[in-house]
PDB file of C-alpha atoms and ligand atoms in Angstrom:
ATOM      1  CA  UNK D  20      12.734   0.075   1.697  1.00 61.00           C
ATOM      2  CA  UNK D  21      10.488  -1.537  -0.964  1.00 80.00           C
ATOM      3  CA  UNK D  22       8.095   1.320  -0.341  1.00 90.00           C
ATOM      4  CA  UNK D  23      10.533   3.536  -2.224  1.00 96.00           C
ATOM      5  CA  UNK D  24      11.000   1.069  -5.094  1.00 98.00           C
ATOM      6  CA  UNK D  25       9.305   1.614  -8.436  1.00 98.00           C
ATOM      7  CA  UNK D  26       9.602  -1.235 -10.960  1.00 98.00           C
ATOM      8  CA  UNK D  27       8.532  -0.533 -14.550  1.00 98.00           C
ATOM      9  CA  UNK D  28       5.596  -2.624 -15.707  1.00 98.00           C
ATOM     10  CA  UNK D  29       7.687  -4.341 -18.388  1.00 98.00           C
ATOM     11  CA  UNK D  30      10.313  -5.415 -15.850  1.00 98.00           C
ATOM     12  CA  UNK D  31       7.664  -6.391 -13.315  1.00 98.00           C
ATOM     13  CA  UNK D  32       5.894  -8.637 -15.828  1.00 98.00           C
ATOM     14  CA  UNK D  33       9.149 -10.252 -16.958  1.00 98.00           C
ATOM     15  CA  UNK D  34      10.138 -10.997 -13.356  1.00 98.00           C
ATOM     16  CA  UNK D  35       6.714 -12.410 -12.508  1.00 97.00           C
ATOM     17  CA  UNK D  36       6.864 -14.707 -15.536  1.00 97.00           C
ATOM     18  CA  UNK D  37      10.407 -15.824 -14.683  1.00 97.00           C
ATOM     19  CA  UNK D  38      11.863 -14.279 -17.832  1.00 98.00           C
ATOM     20  CA  UNK D  39      15.473 -13.027 -17.879  1.00 98.00           C
ATOM     21  CA  UNK D  40      16.137  -9.420 -16.821  1.00 98.00           C
ATOM     22  CA  UNK D  41      19.465  -7.566 -16.866  1.00 99.00           C
ATOM     23  CA  UNK D  42      20.122  -4.535 -14.641  1.00 99.00           C
ATOM     24  CA  UNK D  43      22.153  -1.574 -15.936  1.00 99.00           C
ATOM     25  CA  UNK D  44      23.710   1.287 -13.976  1.00 98.00           C
ATOM     26  CA  UNK D  45      23.183   5.016 -14.539  1.00 98.00           C
ATOM     27  CA  UNK D  46      26.458   6.531 -13.297  1.00 97.00           C
ATOM     28  CA  UNK D  47      27.913   5.361 -16.581  1.00 96.00           C
ATOM     29  CA  UNK D  48      25.240   7.512 -18.292  1.00 97.00           C
ATOM     30  CA  UNK D  49      25.443  10.697 -16.186  1.00 97.00           C
ATOM     31  CA  UNK D  50      29.122  10.615 -15.259  1.00 94.00           C
ATOM     32  CA  UNK D  51      30.806   8.073 -17.524  1.00 92.00           C
ATOM     33  CA  UNK D  52      30.344   9.470 -21.019  1.00 91.00           C
ATOM     34  CA  UNK D  53      29.599  12.825 -22.677  1.00 91.00           C
ATOM     35  CA  UNK D  54      26.154  13.730 -24.027  1.00 96.00           C
ATOM     36  CA  UNK D  55      24.795  12.605 -26.488  1.00 97.00           C
ATOM     37  CA  UNK D  56      26.996   9.476 -26.771  1.00 95.00           C
ATOM     38  CA  UNK D  57      25.936   8.507 -23.238  1.00 96.00           C
ATOM     39  CA  UNK D  58      22.242   8.386 -24.164  1.00 98.00           C
ATOM     40  CA  UNK D  59      22.910   6.705 -27.518  1.00 98.00           C
ATOM     41  CA  UNK D  60      25.023   4.070 -25.793  1.00 97.00           C
ATOM     42  CA  UNK D  61      22.504   3.467 -23.003  1.00 98.00           C
ATOM     43  CA  UNK D  62      19.779   2.867 -25.588  1.00 98.00           C
ATOM     44  CA  UNK D  63      22.037   0.617 -27.691  1.00 98.00           C
ATOM     45  CA  UNK D  64      22.910  -1.393 -24.589  1.00 98.00           C
ATOM     46  CA  UNK D  65      19.202  -1.871 -23.843  1.00 98.00           C
ATOM     47  CA  UNK D  66      18.616  -2.952 -27.463  1.00 98.00           C
ATOM     48  CA  UNK D  67      21.527  -5.417 -27.303  1.00 98.00           C
ATOM     49  CA  UNK D  68      19.959  -7.002 -24.232  1.00 98.00           C
ATOM     50  CA  UNK D  69      16.617  -7.329 -26.025  1.00 98.00           C
ATOM     51  CA  UNK D  70      18.300  -8.744 -29.149  1.00 98.00           C
ATOM     52  CA  UNK D  71      19.819 -11.427 -26.959  1.00 98.00           C
ATOM     53  CA  UNK D  72      16.550 -12.439 -25.360  1.00 98.00           C
ATOM     54  CA  UNK D  73      16.391 -10.548 -22.053  1.00 98.00           C
ATOM     55  CA  UNK D  74      14.625  -7.458 -20.703  1.00 99.00           C
ATOM     56  CA  UNK D  75      16.824  -4.461 -19.754  1.00 99.00           C
ATOM     57  CA  UNK D  76      16.274  -2.622 -16.476  1.00 99.00           C
ATOM     58  CA  UNK D  77      18.206   0.629 -16.333  1.00 99.00           C
ATOM     59  CA  UNK D  78      18.423   1.594 -12.672  1.00 98.00           C
ATOM     60  CA  UNK D  79      18.476   5.141 -11.276  1.00 98.00           C
ATOM     61  CA  UNK D  80      16.989   7.358  -8.591  1.00 98.00           C
ATOM     62  CA  UNK D  81      14.464   9.813  -9.947  1.00 98.00           C
ATOM     63  CA  UNK D  82      12.755  12.331  -7.701  1.00 98.00           C
ATOM     64  CA  UNK D  83      13.441  10.200  -4.669  1.00 98.00           C
ATOM     65  CA  UNK D  84      12.182   6.935  -6.183  1.00 98.00           C
ATOM     66  CA  UNK D  85      14.402   3.876  -6.662  1.00 98.00           C
ATOM     67  CA  UNK D  86      13.721   2.980 -10.292  1.00 98.00           C
ATOM     68  CA  UNK D  87      14.184  -0.500 -11.744  1.00 98.00           C
ATOM     69  CA  UNK D  88      13.492   0.108 -15.418  1.00 98.00           C
ATOM     70  CA  UNK D  89      13.815   3.638 -16.800  1.00 98.00           C
ATOM     71  CA  UNK D  90      11.901   4.977 -19.795  1.00 98.00           C
ATOM     72  CA  UNK D  91      13.786   6.393 -22.789  1.00 98.00           C
ATOM     73  CA  UNK D  92      12.795   9.858 -21.593  1.00 98.00           C
ATOM     74  CA  UNK D  93      14.289   9.184 -18.170  1.00 98.00           C
ATOM     75  CA  UNK D  94      17.511   7.954 -19.797  1.00 98.00           C
ATOM     76  CA  UNK D  95      17.613  11.107 -21.937  1.00 98.00           C
ATOM     77  CA  UNK D  96      17.052  13.211 -18.806  1.00 98.00           C
ATOM     78  CA  UNK D  97      19.879  11.503 -16.884  1.00 98.00           C
ATOM     79  CA  UNK D  98      22.219  11.818 -19.856  1.00 98.00           C
ATOM     80  CA  UNK D  99      21.466  15.460 -20.557  1.00 98.00           C
ATOM     81  CA  UNK D 100      21.727  16.523 -16.920  1.00 98.00           C
ATOM     82  CA  UNK D 101      25.032  14.637 -16.764  1.00 97.00           C
ATOM     83  CA  UNK D 102      27.275  15.366 -13.815  1.00 96.00           C
ATOM     84  CA  UNK D 103      24.605  17.597 -12.259  1.00 97.00           C
ATOM     85  CA  UNK D 104      22.945  14.337 -11.209  1.00 98.00           C
ATOM     86  CA  UNK D 105      24.414  13.203  -7.888  1.00 98.00           C
ATOM     87  CA  UNK D 106      26.617  10.128  -8.131  1.00 97.00           C
ATOM     88  CA  UNK D 107      24.731   7.920  -5.707  1.00 98.00           C
ATOM     89  CA  UNK D 108      26.526   5.374  -3.574  1.00 98.00           C
ATOM     90  CA  UNK D 109      25.062   3.503  -0.569  1.00 98.00           C
ATOM     91  CA  UNK D 110      25.693   6.377   1.835  1.00 98.00           C
ATOM     92  CA  UNK D 111      23.849   8.880  -0.388  1.00 98.00           C
ATOM     93  CA  UNK D 112      20.500   7.052  -0.422  1.00 98.00           C
ATOM     94  CA  UNK D 113      18.909   8.513   2.740  1.00 98.00           C
ATOM     95  CA  UNK D 114      19.509  12.125   1.715  1.00 98.00           C
ATOM     96  CA  UNK D 115      18.530  11.650  -1.937  1.00 98.00           C
ATOM     97  CA  UNK D 116      15.303   9.889  -1.052  1.00 98.00           C
ATOM     98  CA  UNK D 117      14.379  12.183   1.816  1.00 98.00           C
ATOM     99  CA  UNK D 118      14.821  15.219  -0.442  1.00 98.00           C
ATOM    100  CA  UNK D 119      13.119  13.707  -3.537  1.00 98.00           C
ATOM    101  CA  UNK D 120      16.337  14.151  -5.486  1.00 98.00           C
ATOM    102  CA  UNK D 121      17.803  12.389  -8.523  1.00 98.00           C
ATOM    103  CA  UNK D 122      20.746  10.021  -8.325  1.00 98.00           C
ATOM    104  CA  UNK D 123      22.917   8.221 -10.854  1.00 98.00           C
ATOM    105  CA  UNK D 124      23.446   4.752  -9.426  1.00 98.00           C
ATOM    106  CA  UNK D 125      26.957   3.308  -9.141  1.00 98.00           C
ATOM    107  CA  UNK D 126      27.701  -0.423  -9.159  1.00 98.00           C
ATOM    108  CA  UNK D 127      26.894  -0.382  -5.428  1.00 98.00           C
ATOM    109  CA  UNK D 128      23.433   1.155  -5.583  1.00 98.00           C
ATOM    110  CA  UNK D 129      22.546  -0.600  -8.840  1.00 99.00           C
ATOM    111  CA  UNK D 130      23.262  -3.929  -7.125  1.00 99.00           C
ATOM    112  CA  UNK D 131      21.156  -2.877  -4.122  1.00 98.00           C
ATOM    113  CA  UNK D 132      18.150  -1.850  -6.205  1.00 98.00           C
ATOM    114  CA  UNK D 133      18.481  -4.859  -8.535  1.00 98.00           C
ATOM    115  CA  UNK D 134      18.453  -7.209  -5.538  1.00 98.00           C
ATOM    116  CA  UNK D 135      15.426  -5.446  -4.060  1.00 98.00           C
ATOM    117  CA  UNK D 136      13.565  -5.870  -7.356  1.00 98.00           C
ATOM    118  CA  UNK D 137      14.616  -9.528  -7.734  1.00 98.00           C
ATOM    119  CA  UNK D 138      17.054  -9.009 -10.635  1.00 98.00           C
ATOM    120  CA  UNK D 139      20.109 -11.241 -10.426  1.00 98.00           C
ATOM    121  CA  UNK D 140      22.312 -10.216 -13.366  1.00 98.00           C
ATOM    122  CA  UNK D 141      23.840  -6.763 -13.921  1.00 98.00           C
ATOM    123  CA  UNK D 142      26.008  -5.581 -16.818  1.00 99.00           C
ATOM    124  CA  UNK D 143      28.347  -2.603 -16.630  1.00 98.00           C
ATOM    125  CA  UNK D 144      31.713  -1.334 -17.869  1.00 97.00           C
ATOM    126  CA  UNK D 145      34.141  -1.225 -14.959  1.00 97.00           C
ATOM    127  CA  UNK D 146      33.806  -1.514 -11.198  1.00 98.00           C
ATOM    128  CA  UNK D 147      35.317   0.604  -8.464  1.00 97.00           C
ATOM    129  CA  UNK D 148      38.066  -0.951  -6.348  1.00 98.00           C
ATOM    130  CA  UNK D 149      41.078  -0.259  -4.186  1.00 98.00           C
ATOM    131  CA  UNK D 150      42.758   2.922  -5.386  1.00 96.00           C
ATOM    132  CA  UNK D 151      46.477   3.235  -5.921  1.00 96.00           C
ATOM    133  CA  UNK D 152      47.946   4.618  -2.738  1.00 94.00           C
ATOM    134  CA  UNK D 153      45.097   3.191  -0.667  1.00 96.00           C
ATOM    135  CA  UNK D 154      47.532   2.035   2.009  1.00 95.00           C
ATOM    136  CA  UNK D 155      47.649   5.674   3.115  1.00 95.00           C
ATOM    137  CA  UNK D 156      44.422   7.196   1.681  1.00 94.00           C
ATOM    138  CA  UNK D 157      42.136   4.237   2.608  1.00 96.00           C
ATOM    139  CA  UNK D 158      40.226   4.932  -0.623  1.00 97.00           C
ATOM    140  CA  UNK D 159      38.422   1.667  -1.287  1.00 98.00           C
ATOM    141  CA  UNK D 160      35.235   1.731  -3.353  1.00 98.00           C
ATOM    142  CA  UNK D 161      31.947   0.824  -1.703  1.00 98.00           C
ATOM    143  CA  UNK D 162      31.448  -1.439  -4.759  1.00 98.00           C
ATOM    144  CA  UNK D 163      33.663  -4.062  -3.114  1.00 98.00           C
ATOM    145  CA  UNK D 164      31.599  -4.043   0.093  1.00 98.00           C
ATOM    146  CA  UNK D 165      28.416  -4.407  -1.917  1.00 98.00           C
ATOM    147  CA  UNK D 166      29.864  -7.363  -3.830  1.00 98.00           C
ATOM    148  CA  UNK D 167      30.584  -8.862  -0.413  1.00 98.00           C
ATOM    149  CA  UNK D 168      26.964  -8.700   0.716  1.00 98.00           C
ATOM    150  CA  UNK D 169      24.474  -8.448  -2.162  1.00 98.00           C
ATOM    151  CA  UNK D 170      23.593 -11.476  -4.246  1.00 98.00           C
ATOM    152  CA  UNK D 171      23.874 -10.103  -7.792  1.00 98.00           C
ATOM    153  CA  UNK D 172      26.152 -11.251 -10.609  1.00 99.00           C
ATOM    154  CA  UNK D 173      28.102  -8.268 -11.961  1.00 99.00           C
ATOM    155  CA  UNK D 174      29.457  -8.618 -15.486  1.00 99.00           C
ATOM    156  CA  UNK D 175      32.203  -6.090 -16.228  1.00 98.00           C
ATOM    157  CA  UNK D 176      35.339  -5.703 -18.350  1.00 98.00           C
ATOM    158  CA  UNK D 177      37.597  -5.905 -15.286  1.00 97.00           C
ATOM    159  CA  UNK D 178      38.858  -2.769 -13.621  1.00 96.00           C
ATOM    160  CA  UNK D 179      40.792   0.201 -14.943  1.00 93.00           C
ATOM    161  CA  UNK D 180      44.348   0.498 -13.807  1.00 90.00           C
ATOM    162  CA  UNK D 181      43.457   3.857 -12.227  1.00 94.00           C
ATOM    163  CA  UNK D 182      43.072   1.294  -9.417  1.00 96.00           C
ATOM    164  CA  UNK D 183      45.565  -0.998  -7.747  1.00 97.00           C
ATOM    165  CA  UNK D 184      44.383  -4.210  -9.411  1.00 98.00           C
ATOM    166  CA  UNK D 185      46.412  -6.473  -7.142  1.00 98.00           C
ATOM    167  CA  UNK D 186      44.970  -4.944  -3.954  1.00 98.00           C
ATOM    168  CA  UNK D 187      41.479  -4.989  -5.465  1.00 98.00           C
ATOM    169  CA  UNK D 188      41.767  -8.756  -5.988  1.00 98.00           C
ATOM    170  CA  UNK D 189      43.109  -9.210  -2.455  1.00 98.00           C
ATOM    171  CA  UNK D 190      40.135  -7.320  -1.033  1.00 98.00           C
ATOM    172  CA  UNK D 191      37.660  -9.388  -3.052  1.00 98.00           C
ATOM    173  CA  UNK D 192      39.355 -12.541  -1.809  1.00 98.00           C
ATOM    174  CA  UNK D 193      39.067 -11.395   1.809  1.00 98.00           C
ATOM    175  CA  UNK D 194      35.376 -10.632   1.280  1.00 98.00           C
ATOM    176  CA  UNK D 195      34.671 -14.021  -0.304  1.00 98.00           C
ATOM    177  CA  UNK D 196      33.706 -12.753  -3.742  1.00 98.00           C
ATOM    178  CA  UNK D 197      34.300 -15.189  -6.627  1.00 98.00           C
ATOM    179  CA  UNK D 198      36.098 -13.484  -9.528  1.00 98.00           C
ATOM    180  CA  UNK D 199      35.423 -15.428 -12.702  1.00 98.00           C
ATOM    181  CA  UNK D 200      37.135 -14.733 -16.024  1.00 98.00           C
ATOM    182  CA  UNK D 201      35.007 -15.249 -19.088  1.00 98.00           C
ATOM    183  CA  UNK D 202      37.054 -17.308 -21.533  1.00 98.00           C
ATOM    184  CA  UNK D 203      40.213 -16.060 -19.849  1.00 98.00           C
ATOM    185  CA  UNK D 204      42.291 -16.942 -16.811  1.00 98.00           C
ATOM    186  CA  UNK D 205      43.580 -13.385 -16.538  1.00 98.00           C
ATOM    187  CA  UNK D 206      41.898 -10.339 -15.026  1.00 98.00           C
ATOM    188  CA  UNK D 207      41.195  -7.924 -17.906  1.00 98.00           C
ATOM    189  CA  UNK D 208      42.094  -4.271 -17.319  1.00 97.00           C
ATOM    190  CA  UNK D 209      39.056  -2.633 -18.969  1.00 97.00           C
ATOM    191  CA  UNK D 210      40.718  -1.007 -22.028  1.00 96.00           C
ATOM    192  CA  UNK D 211      43.093  -3.927 -22.452  1.00 97.00           C
ATOM    193  CA  UNK D 212      42.666  -7.693 -22.206  1.00 97.00           C
ATOM    194  CA  UNK D 213      45.645  -8.228 -19.942  1.00 97.00           C
ATOM    195  CA  UNK D 214      46.728  -7.205 -16.437  1.00 96.00           C
ATOM    196  CA  UNK D 215      49.148  -9.925 -15.418  1.00 97.00           C
ATOM    197  CA  UNK D 216      46.826 -10.911 -12.509  1.00 98.00           C
ATOM    198  CA  UNK D 217      44.970 -14.219 -12.385  1.00 98.00           C
ATOM    199  CA  UNK D 218      41.259 -14.639 -11.743  1.00 98.00           C
ATOM    200  CA  UNK D 219      39.921 -17.450  -9.516  1.00 97.00           C
ATOM    201  CA  UNK D 220      38.485 -19.496 -12.332  1.00 98.00           C
ATOM    202  CA  UNK D 221      37.934 -19.405 -16.077  1.00 98.00           C
ATOM    203  CA  UNK D 222      34.361 -20.072 -17.226  1.00 99.00           C
ATOM    204  CA  UNK D 223      33.752 -20.638 -20.907  1.00 98.00           C
ATOM    205  CA  UNK D 224      30.023 -20.289 -21.498  1.00 98.00           C
ATOM    206  CA  UNK D 225      26.933 -18.454 -20.209  1.00 98.00           C
ATOM    207  CA  UNK D 226      25.663 -21.869 -19.056  1.00 98.00           C
ATOM    208  CA  UNK D 227      28.719 -22.296 -16.866  1.00 98.00           C
ATOM    209  CA  UNK D 228      28.419 -18.787 -15.393  1.00 98.00           C
ATOM    210  CA  UNK D 229      24.756 -19.397 -14.579  1.00 98.00           C
ATOM    211  CA  UNK D 230      25.520 -22.790 -13.059  1.00 98.00           C
ATOM    212  CA  UNK D 231      28.194 -21.386 -10.756  1.00 98.00           C
ATOM    213  CA  UNK D 232      25.980 -18.499  -9.628  1.00 98.00           C
ATOM    214  CA  UNK D 233      22.979 -20.774  -9.113  1.00 98.00           C
ATOM    215  CA  UNK D 234      25.156 -23.047  -6.987  1.00 98.00           C
ATOM    216  CA  UNK D 235      26.258 -20.057  -4.923  1.00 98.00           C
ATOM    217  CA  UNK D 236      22.624 -19.082  -4.335  1.00 97.00           C
ATOM    218  CA  UNK D 237      21.690 -22.643  -3.371  1.00 97.00           C
ATOM    219  CA  UNK D 238      24.566 -22.791  -0.935  1.00 97.00           C
ATOM    220  CA  UNK D 239      22.973 -19.813   0.786  1.00 96.00           C
ATOM    221  CA  UNK D 240      26.116 -17.741   0.421  1.00 97.00           C
ATOM    222  CA  UNK D 241      25.431 -14.035   0.596  1.00 96.00           C
ATOM    223  CA  UNK D 242      27.240 -11.661  -1.702  1.00 98.00           C
ATOM    224  CA  UNK D 243      27.760 -11.252  -5.396  1.00 98.00           C
ATOM    225  CA  UNK D 244      29.935 -12.754  -8.074  1.00 98.00           C
ATOM    226  CA  UNK D 245      32.191 -10.772 -10.338  1.00 99.00           C
ATOM    227  CA  UNK D 246      32.475 -11.851 -13.975  1.00 99.00           C
ATOM    228  CA  UNK D 247      35.269 -10.213 -15.923  1.00 98.00           C
ATOM    229  CA  UNK D 248      34.744 -10.238 -19.676  1.00 98.00           C
ATOM    230  CA  UNK D 249      37.697  -8.949 -21.704  1.00 98.00           C
ATOM    231  CA  UNK D 250      37.178  -6.194 -24.284  1.00 98.00           C
ATOM    232  CA  UNK D 251      37.060  -7.692 -27.812  1.00 98.00           C
ATOM    233  CA  UNK D 252      40.575  -7.750 -29.280  1.00 97.00           C
ATOM    234  CA  UNK D 253      39.744  -5.401 -32.177  1.00 97.00           C
ATOM    235  CA  UNK D 254      38.625  -2.624 -29.802  1.00 97.00           C
ATOM    236  CA  UNK D 255      41.333  -2.996 -27.157  1.00 97.00           C
ATOM    237  CA  UNK D 256      43.754  -0.090 -26.747  1.00 95.00           C
ATOM    238  CA  UNK D 257      47.569  -0.004 -27.030  1.00 94.00           C
ATOM    239  CA  UNK D 258      48.883  -0.701 -23.514  1.00 94.00           C
ATOM    240  CA  UNK D 259      51.468   2.098 -23.470  1.00 94.00           C
ATOM    241  CA  UNK D 260      48.984   4.753 -24.665  1.00 94.00           C
ATOM    242  CA  UNK D 261      46.429   3.923 -21.997  1.00 95.00           C
ATOM    243  CA  UNK D 262      48.928   3.388 -19.187  1.00 95.00           C
ATOM    244  CA  UNK D 263      50.654   6.690 -19.869  1.00 96.00           C
ATOM    245  CA  UNK D 264      47.315   8.516 -19.710  1.00 96.00           C
ATOM    246  CA  UNK D 265      46.364   6.733 -16.482  1.00 96.00           C
ATOM    247  CA  UNK D 266      49.701   7.515 -14.831  1.00 96.00           C
ATOM    248  CA  UNK D 267      49.348  11.186 -15.740  1.00 97.00           C
ATOM    249  CA  UNK D 268      45.751  11.287 -14.467  1.00 96.00           C
ATOM    250  CA  UNK D 269      46.726   9.695 -11.132  1.00 96.00           C
ATOM    251  CA  UNK D 270      49.618  12.104 -10.704  1.00 97.00           C
ATOM    252  CA  UNK D 271      47.469  15.189 -11.481  1.00 97.00           C
ATOM    253  CA  UNK D 272      44.805  14.022  -9.030  1.00 97.00           C
ATOM    254  CA  UNK D 273      47.521  13.751  -6.367  1.00 95.00           C
ATOM    255  CA  UNK D 274      48.836  17.237  -7.096  1.00 97.00           C
ATOM    256  CA  UNK D 275      45.338  18.741  -6.963  1.00 97.00           C
ATOM    257  CA  UNK D 276      44.484  16.848  -3.775  1.00 96.00           C
ATOM    258  CA  UNK D 277      41.364  15.282  -5.266  1.00 96.00           C
ATOM    259  CA  UNK D 278      39.810  12.645  -2.998  1.00 94.00           C
ATOM    260  CA  UNK D 279      36.547  11.021  -1.898  1.00 95.00           C
ATOM    261  CA  UNK D 280      33.782  10.458  -4.408  1.00 93.00           C
ATOM    262  CA  UNK D 281      35.314  13.001  -6.806  1.00 94.00           C
ATOM    263  CA  UNK D 282      38.441  10.919  -7.398  1.00 95.00           C
ATOM    264  CA  UNK D 283      37.052   8.242  -9.731  1.00 93.00           C
ATOM    265  CA  UNK D 284      35.115  10.690 -11.962  1.00 91.00           C
ATOM    266  CA  UNK D 285      38.180  12.973 -12.110  1.00 93.00           C
ATOM    267  CA  UNK D 286      40.461  10.119 -13.183  1.00 94.00           C
ATOM    268  CA  UNK D 287      37.965   8.813 -15.739  1.00 90.00           C
ATOM    269  CA  UNK D 288      37.461  12.274 -17.268  1.00 91.00           C
ATOM    270  CA  UNK D 289      41.202  12.943 -17.370  1.00 93.00           C
ATOM    271  CA  UNK D 290      41.973   9.638 -19.065  1.00 94.00           C
ATOM    272  CA  UNK D 291      39.280  10.368 -21.622  1.00 91.00           C
ATOM    273  CA  UNK D 292      40.668  13.854 -22.247  1.00 93.00           C
ATOM    274  CA  UNK D 293      44.185  12.483 -22.733  1.00 95.00           C
ATOM    275  CA  UNK D 294      43.226   9.637 -25.052  1.00 93.00           C
ATOM    276  CA  UNK D 295      40.462  11.367 -26.980  1.00 82.00           C
ATOM    277  CA  UNK D 296      37.854   9.446 -28.913  1.00 78.00           C
ATOM    278  CA  UNK D 297      39.864   6.230 -28.823  1.00 88.00           C
ATOM    279  CA  UNK D 298      38.987   5.432 -25.211  1.00 90.00           C
ATOM    280  CA  UNK D 299      35.329   6.437 -25.610  1.00 91.00           C
ATOM    281  CA  UNK D 300      34.996   4.042 -28.533  1.00 93.00           C
ATOM    282  CA  UNK D 301      36.606   1.213 -26.567  1.00 95.00           C
ATOM    283  CA  UNK D 302      34.350   2.009 -23.607  1.00 95.00           C
ATOM    284  CA  UNK D 303      31.179   1.791 -25.712  1.00 96.00           C
ATOM    285  CA  UNK D 304      32.222  -1.492 -27.323  1.00 97.00           C
ATOM    286  CA  UNK D 305      33.095  -3.236 -24.083  1.00 98.00           C
ATOM    287  CA  UNK D 306      29.792  -2.255 -22.497  1.00 98.00           C
ATOM    288  CA  UNK D 307      27.896  -3.696 -25.476  1.00 98.00           C
ATOM    289  CA  UNK D 308      29.995  -6.847 -25.201  1.00 98.00           C
ATOM    290  CA  UNK D 309      29.121  -7.165 -21.499  1.00 98.00           C
ATOM    291  CA  UNK D 310      25.432  -6.552 -22.175  1.00 99.00           C
ATOM    292  CA  UNK D 311      25.392  -9.434 -24.672  1.00 98.00           C
ATOM    293  CA  UNK D 312      27.024 -11.845 -22.223  1.00 99.00           C
ATOM    294  CA  UNK D 313      24.744 -10.700 -19.400  1.00 99.00           C
ATOM    295  CA  UNK D 314      21.596 -11.323 -21.463  1.00 99.00           C
ATOM    296  CA  UNK D 315      22.747 -14.814 -22.462  1.00 98.00           C
ATOM    297  CA  UNK D 316      23.687 -15.619 -18.865  1.00 99.00           C
ATOM    298  CA  UNK D 317      20.393 -14.267 -17.470  1.00 98.00           C
ATOM    299  CA  UNK D 318      18.595 -16.523 -19.942  1.00 98.00           C
ATOM    300  CA  UNK D 319      20.477 -19.545 -18.628  1.00 98.00           C
ATOM    301  CA  UNK D 320      19.851 -18.521 -15.028  1.00 98.00           C
ATOM    302  CA  UNK D 321      16.119 -18.238 -15.737  1.00 97.00           C
ATOM    303  CA  UNK D 322      16.014 -21.918 -16.721  1.00 97.00           C
ATOM    304  CA  UNK D 323      16.731 -22.879 -13.090  1.00 94.00           C
ATOM    305  CA  UNK D 324      13.581 -21.268 -11.800  1.00 70.00           C
ATOM    306  CA  UNK D 325      11.149 -23.769 -13.344  1.00 57.00           C
TER     307      UNK D 325
HETATM  308  N1  LIG J  85      35.012   2.695 -13.104  1.00 58.35           N
HETATM  309  C1  LIG J  85      34.891   2.795 -14.426  1.00 58.35           C
HETATM  310  N2  LIG J  85      33.794   3.399 -14.947  1.00 58.35           N
HETATM  311  C2  LIG J  85      32.802   3.889 -14.152  1.00 58.35           C
HETATM  312  C3  LIG J  85      32.924   3.754 -12.745  1.00 58.35           C
HETATM  313  C4  LIG J  85      34.042   3.158 -12.264  1.00 58.35           C
HETATM  314  O1  LIG J  85      35.771   2.355 -15.150  1.00 58.35           O
HETATM  315  O2  LIG J  85      31.812   4.437 -14.661  1.00 58.35           O
HETATM  316  C5  LIG J  85      31.816   4.255 -11.867  1.00 58.35           C
HETATM  317  C6  LIG J  85      30.877   3.095 -11.507  1.00 58.35           C
HETATM  318  O3  LIG J  85      29.564   3.590 -11.354  1.00 58.35           O
HETATM  319  C7  LIG J  85      31.424   2.631 -10.173  1.00 58.35           C
HETATM  320  C8  LIG J  85      31.839   3.945  -9.545  1.00 58.35           C
HETATM  321  O4  LIG J  85      30.481   1.947  -9.375  1.00 58.35           O
HETATM  322  O5  LIG J  85      32.375   4.704 -10.620  1.00 58.35           O
HETATM  323  C9  LIG J  85      32.852   3.773  -8.445  1.00 58.35           C
HETATM  324  O6  LIG J  85      33.089   5.005  -7.832  1.00 58.35           O
HETATM  325  P1  LIG J  85      33.988   5.064  -6.496  1.00 58.35           P
HETATM  326  O7  LIG J  85      35.369   4.670  -6.924  1.00 58.35           O
HETATM  327  O8  LIG J  85      33.907   6.485  -6.042  1.00 58.35           O
HETATM  328  O9  LIG J  85      33.410   4.077  -5.544  1.00 58.35           O
HETATM  329 MN1  LIG J  86      36.420   6.183  -3.202  1.00 58.35          MN
END
């Protein structure tokens, strides 16, 4: 598979020298935000990672190549083309690569490509999980299976309550994935800091996060680790506003019979439409917040290599 991997020279040099690198996903660019805010945000996220002492590696599939480290032009291309770029999960890789196509990588494929390149820390917004109603639809994101098998630390702001957060935690428990709250004992719900569900453990510093992940690696345990970093208080959204929008989005999706890989993008777009600029602003801020923590944690993790 490495034959299909293309690592940018900056990322390659950083990895060779044992310097910290942070992976970033591209579904958030092509499918997660409107143009041009998506491109602006992606570039700001990269800058935040640099400002905090690490090298960013935006991951995507471009013309059939698995890219670890996109240029600004490639980010602009992915952002402008938007939802015309295929949302690429694990199952999409053979077709996309065989046909020299483009793909926006989800948490799943970003983890896969990061691991292939030797990148151990990945910052994003929210992860996929067990959907509401999954007991009959069986809609469970491939992100959870990837967390079960690929050794990458994923730093997110929790999960949106478009998902069943309780079932998502149960699934992660079954699969042996540590769920660590950053300076909180509660699972954050993306737009809000609270969900009512507990995480496995509260870690209070990047040093501690790195130490736990390093220990996991040394134990030879496969699979990732999920770090949930709550949105900063001043950007968090009123609970009733966001929950009302989510409930309406879930109900409309049900009425329209939307399923499969279209469901998550539909729900995300609907929530955005119903809450306007407020949710986009919150989304941008929490991603920047995760990028900062990921860079600091990658720096700590790099100290173990010596
Ligand atoms: N949840 C969000 N924002 C996102 C996604 C999920 O709050 O951008 C994207 C991520 O790329 C995630 C993917 O990996 O959707 C999950 O899609 P699915 O539920 O179809 O597995
Ligand atoms: Mn799904």
